[in-house]
Coordinates of C-alpha atoms in Angstrom, one line a residue:
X45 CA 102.8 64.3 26.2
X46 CA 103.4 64.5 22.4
X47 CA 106.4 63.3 21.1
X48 CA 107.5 60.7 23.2
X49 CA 107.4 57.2 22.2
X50 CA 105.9 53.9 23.4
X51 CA 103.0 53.0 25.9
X52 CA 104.7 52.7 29.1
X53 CA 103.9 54.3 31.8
X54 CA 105.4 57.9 32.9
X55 CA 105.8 58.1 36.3
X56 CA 104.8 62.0 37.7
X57 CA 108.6 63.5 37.8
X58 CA 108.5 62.9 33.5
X59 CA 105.1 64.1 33.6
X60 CA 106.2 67.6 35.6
X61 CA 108.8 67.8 32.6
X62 CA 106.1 67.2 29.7
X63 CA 104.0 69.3 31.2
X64 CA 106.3 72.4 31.6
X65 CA 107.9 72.5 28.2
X66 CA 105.0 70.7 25.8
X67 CA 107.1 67.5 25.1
X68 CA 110.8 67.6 22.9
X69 CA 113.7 69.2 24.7
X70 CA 113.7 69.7 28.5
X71 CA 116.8 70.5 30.4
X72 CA 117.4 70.4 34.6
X73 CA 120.0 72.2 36.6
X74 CA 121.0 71.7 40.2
X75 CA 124.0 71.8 42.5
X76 CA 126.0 70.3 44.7
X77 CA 128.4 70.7 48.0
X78 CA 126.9 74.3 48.3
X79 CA 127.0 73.2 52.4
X80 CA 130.1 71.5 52.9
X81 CA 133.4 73.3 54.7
X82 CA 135.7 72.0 51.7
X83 CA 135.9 71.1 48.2
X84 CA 134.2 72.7 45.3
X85 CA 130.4 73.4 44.0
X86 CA 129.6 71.2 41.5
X87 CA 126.7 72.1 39.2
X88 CA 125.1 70.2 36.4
X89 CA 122.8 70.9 33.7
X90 CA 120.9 67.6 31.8
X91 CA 118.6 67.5 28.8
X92 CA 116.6 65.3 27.5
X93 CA 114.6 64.9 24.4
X94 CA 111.2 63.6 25.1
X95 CA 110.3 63.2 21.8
X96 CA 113.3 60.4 21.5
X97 CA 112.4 58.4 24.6
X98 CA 111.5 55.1 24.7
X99 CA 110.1 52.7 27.2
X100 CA 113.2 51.4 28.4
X101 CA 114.7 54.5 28.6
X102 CA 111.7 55.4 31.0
X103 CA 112.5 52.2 32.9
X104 CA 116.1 52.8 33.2
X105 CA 115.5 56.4 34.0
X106 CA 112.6 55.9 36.4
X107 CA 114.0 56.2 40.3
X108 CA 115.6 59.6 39.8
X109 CA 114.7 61.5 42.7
X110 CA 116.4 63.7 45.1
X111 CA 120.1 62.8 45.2
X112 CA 120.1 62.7 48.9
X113 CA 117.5 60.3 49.2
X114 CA 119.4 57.9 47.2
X115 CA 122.8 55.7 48.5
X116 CA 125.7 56.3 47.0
X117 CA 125.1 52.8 45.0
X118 CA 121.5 54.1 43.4
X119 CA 123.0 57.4 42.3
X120 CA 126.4 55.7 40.9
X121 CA 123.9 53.4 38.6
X122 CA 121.4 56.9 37.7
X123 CA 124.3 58.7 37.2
X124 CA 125.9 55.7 34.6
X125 CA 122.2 55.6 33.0
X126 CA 121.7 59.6 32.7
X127 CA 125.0 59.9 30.5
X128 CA 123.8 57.4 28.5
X129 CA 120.5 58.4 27.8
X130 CA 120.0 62.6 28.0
X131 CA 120.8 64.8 25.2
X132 CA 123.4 66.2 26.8
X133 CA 125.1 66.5 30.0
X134 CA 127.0 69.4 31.5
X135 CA 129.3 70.0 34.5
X136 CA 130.9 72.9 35.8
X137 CA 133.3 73.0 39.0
X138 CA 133.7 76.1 41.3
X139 CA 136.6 75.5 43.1
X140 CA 137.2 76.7 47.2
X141 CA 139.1 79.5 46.9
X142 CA 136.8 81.0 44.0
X143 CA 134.4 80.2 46.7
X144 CA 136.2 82.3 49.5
X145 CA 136.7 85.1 46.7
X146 CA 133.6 85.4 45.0
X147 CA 130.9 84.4 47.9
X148 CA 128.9 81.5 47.8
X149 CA 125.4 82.6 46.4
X150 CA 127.6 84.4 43.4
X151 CA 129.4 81.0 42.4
X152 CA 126.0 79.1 42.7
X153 CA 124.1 81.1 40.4
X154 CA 127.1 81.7 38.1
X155 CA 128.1 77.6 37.9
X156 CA 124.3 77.1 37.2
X157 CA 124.1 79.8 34.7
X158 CA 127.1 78.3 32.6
X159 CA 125.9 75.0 32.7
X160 CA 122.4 75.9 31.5
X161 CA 123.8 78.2 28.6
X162 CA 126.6 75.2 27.8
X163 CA 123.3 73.0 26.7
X164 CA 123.4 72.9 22.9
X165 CA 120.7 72.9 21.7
X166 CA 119.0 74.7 23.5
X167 CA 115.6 73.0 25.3
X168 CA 112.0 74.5 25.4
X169 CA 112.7 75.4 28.9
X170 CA 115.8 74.8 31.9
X171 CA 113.6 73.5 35.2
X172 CA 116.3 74.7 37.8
X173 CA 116.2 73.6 41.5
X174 CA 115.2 76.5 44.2
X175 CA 115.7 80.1 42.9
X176 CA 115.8 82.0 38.9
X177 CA 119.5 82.6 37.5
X178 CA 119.0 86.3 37.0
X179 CA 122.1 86.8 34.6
X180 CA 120.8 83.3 32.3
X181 CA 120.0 84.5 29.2
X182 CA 118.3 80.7 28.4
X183 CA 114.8 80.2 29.1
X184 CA 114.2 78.9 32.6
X185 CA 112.1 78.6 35.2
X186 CA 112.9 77.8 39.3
X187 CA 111.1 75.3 40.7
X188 CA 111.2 75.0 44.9
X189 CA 112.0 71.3 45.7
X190 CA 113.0 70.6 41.8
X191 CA 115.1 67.3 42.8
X192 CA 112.1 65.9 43.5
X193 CA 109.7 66.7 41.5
X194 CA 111.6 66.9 38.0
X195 CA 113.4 63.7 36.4
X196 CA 115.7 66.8 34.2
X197 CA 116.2 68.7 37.7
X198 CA 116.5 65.4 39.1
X199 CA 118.8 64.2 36.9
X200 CA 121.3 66.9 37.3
X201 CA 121.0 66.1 41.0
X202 CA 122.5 62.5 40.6
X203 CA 124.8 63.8 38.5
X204 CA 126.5 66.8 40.1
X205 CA 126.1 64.6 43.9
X206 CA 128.4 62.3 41.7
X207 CA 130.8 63.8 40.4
X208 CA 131.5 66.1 43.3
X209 CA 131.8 63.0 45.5
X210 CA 134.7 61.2 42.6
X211 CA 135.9 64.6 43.1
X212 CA 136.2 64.5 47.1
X213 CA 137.3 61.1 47.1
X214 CA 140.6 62.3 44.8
X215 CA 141.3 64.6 47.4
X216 CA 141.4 62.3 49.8
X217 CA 144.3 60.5 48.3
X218 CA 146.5 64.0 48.3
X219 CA 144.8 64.9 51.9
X220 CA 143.9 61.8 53.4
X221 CA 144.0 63.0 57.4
X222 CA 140.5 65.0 57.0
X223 CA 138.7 62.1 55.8
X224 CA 137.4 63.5 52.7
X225 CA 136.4 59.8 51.3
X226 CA 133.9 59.6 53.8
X227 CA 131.9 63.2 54.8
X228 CA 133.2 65.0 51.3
X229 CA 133.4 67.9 52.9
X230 CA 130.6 68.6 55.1
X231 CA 130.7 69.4 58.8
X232 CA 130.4 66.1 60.3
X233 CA 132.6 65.6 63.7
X234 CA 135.2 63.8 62.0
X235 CA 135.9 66.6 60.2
X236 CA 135.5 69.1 62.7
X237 CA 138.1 66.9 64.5
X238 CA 140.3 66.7 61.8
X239 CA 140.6 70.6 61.3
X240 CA 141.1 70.7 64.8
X241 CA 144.4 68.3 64.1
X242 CA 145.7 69.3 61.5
X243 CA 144.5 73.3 60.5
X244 CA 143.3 73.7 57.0
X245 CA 144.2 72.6 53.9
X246 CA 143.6 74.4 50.9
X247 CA 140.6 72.9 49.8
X248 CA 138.6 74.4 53.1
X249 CA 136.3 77.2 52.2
X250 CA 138.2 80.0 54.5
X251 CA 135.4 82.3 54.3
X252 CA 132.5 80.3 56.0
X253 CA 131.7 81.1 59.8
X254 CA 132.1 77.8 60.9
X255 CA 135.7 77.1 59.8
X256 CA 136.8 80.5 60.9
X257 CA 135.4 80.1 64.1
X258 CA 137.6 76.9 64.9
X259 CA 140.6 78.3 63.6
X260 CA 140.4 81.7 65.5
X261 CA 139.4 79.5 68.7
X262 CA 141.5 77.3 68.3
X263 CA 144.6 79.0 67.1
X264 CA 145.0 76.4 64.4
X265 CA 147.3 76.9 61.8
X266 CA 147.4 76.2 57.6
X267 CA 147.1 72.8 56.0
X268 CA 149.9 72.7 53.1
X269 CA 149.4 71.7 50.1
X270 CA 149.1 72.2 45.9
X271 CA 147.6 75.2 45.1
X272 CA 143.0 75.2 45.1
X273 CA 142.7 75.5 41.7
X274 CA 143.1 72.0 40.5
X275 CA 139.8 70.9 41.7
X276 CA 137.2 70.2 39.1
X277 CA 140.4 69.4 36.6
X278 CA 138.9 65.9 36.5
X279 CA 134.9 67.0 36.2
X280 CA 134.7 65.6 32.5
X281 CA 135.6 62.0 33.7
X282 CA 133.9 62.0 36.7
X283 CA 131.2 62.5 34.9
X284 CA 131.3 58.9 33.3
X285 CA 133.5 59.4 31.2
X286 CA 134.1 60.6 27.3
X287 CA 130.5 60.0 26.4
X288 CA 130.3 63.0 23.7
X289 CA 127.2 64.1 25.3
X290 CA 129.0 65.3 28.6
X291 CA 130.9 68.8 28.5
X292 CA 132.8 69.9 31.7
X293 CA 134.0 73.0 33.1
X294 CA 136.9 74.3 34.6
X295 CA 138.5 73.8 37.8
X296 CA 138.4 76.9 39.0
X297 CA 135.0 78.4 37.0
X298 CA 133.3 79.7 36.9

């Protein structure tokens, strides 16, 4: 654990981090809405320096875990305390219809290789959630269950569950009969319910089974309106806003 500062205790996801890259400059990718019938991927990338740490950043720092297992409240306040304290903080947006063009499992590992390769500097190593980004030309290493068992992987958790939810909840005010506010996108019933009123927007992914299937069965029509590729147009922001350690990406990028 050279490097870091003060006596405090680090709990075991900063220790997973220390131990992978020797101390310094450790970065964390993950990704979110890769599930959900609408709205775009968000992923993140997050460094930090080790070496610059002190005990109160520790403290502040210390419940990151899996986004999922925190409410909406806890990751609002990680997300707020992960701008301020990595090295730097990267988002980039995939919108729906890049999504329906591009597959899913291309526009995963592309958003996470752009955000890993946007970190400047560059850390030791990139701990990335589930599965190796074969086209990343940073060094990196997958880790299976990453969210929870990396405060950099961890981190990027909070922040992409974040930013895609700001993201979800803007929708909702151009597209408020699905709902978006509350399941951002996922297939909950109310959702399901909603396509079933209204057809699609153009925010649904069009390409995933699920959707397809209702609208075929159901012989739903389109949802109007402005065109897909504004989403993500607001991912800087949503991020916290114009800390100069957060970089955003495009709406429709990767």
């Amino acid at each position: 654990m050279a490097g870091r500062t003060g006596t405090g205790r680090v709990n075991e996801r900063f220790a997973f981090d220390l131990e992978a890259a020797g101390g310094g400059l450790v970065g964390g990718a993950d990704e979110a809405g890769r599930g959900c019938l609408a709205g775009p991927l968000v992923a993140a990338a997050v460094s930090f320096d080790y070496g610059r740490l002190d005990d109160d950043d520790f403290a502040a720092l210390d419940l990151l875990d899996d986004s999922k297992r925190l409410s909406a409240a806890g990751r609002e306040a990680l997300c707020r305390e992960v701008v301020k304290r990595a090295r730097q903080v990267v988002v980039v947006c995939c919108a729906a219809a890049t999504i329906d063009r591009d597959g899913l499992h291309a526009c995963n590992l592309r958003a996470l290789t752009r955000a890993v390769e946007r970190l400047a500097p560059a850390p030791a190593v990139v701990l990335v959630d589930g599965f190796p980004l074969p086209a990343c030309s940073r060094p990196h290493r997958a880790v299976v269950g990453g969210d929870g068992r990396s405060a950099a992987v961890a981190a990027a958790s909070v922040v992409a569950k974040v930013v895609r939810d700001r993201l979800m909840r803007a929708l909702h005010e151009r597209f408020p009969q699905y709902g978006f506010a509350r399941h951002v996108g996922y297939a909950t019933p109310e959702h399901h319910a909603a396509i079933a009123a209204h057809g699609l927007c153009d925010q649904h992914r069009r390409s995933f089974a699920s959707v397809a299937y209702q609208q075929l069965a159901l012989g739903l029509g389109d949802g109007g309106g402005p065109a897909g590729g504004e989403v993500g147009r607001g991912g800087r922001e949503a991020a916290g806003g114009a800390g100069g350690n957060v970089t955003g990406g495009g709406p429709s990028a990767p």
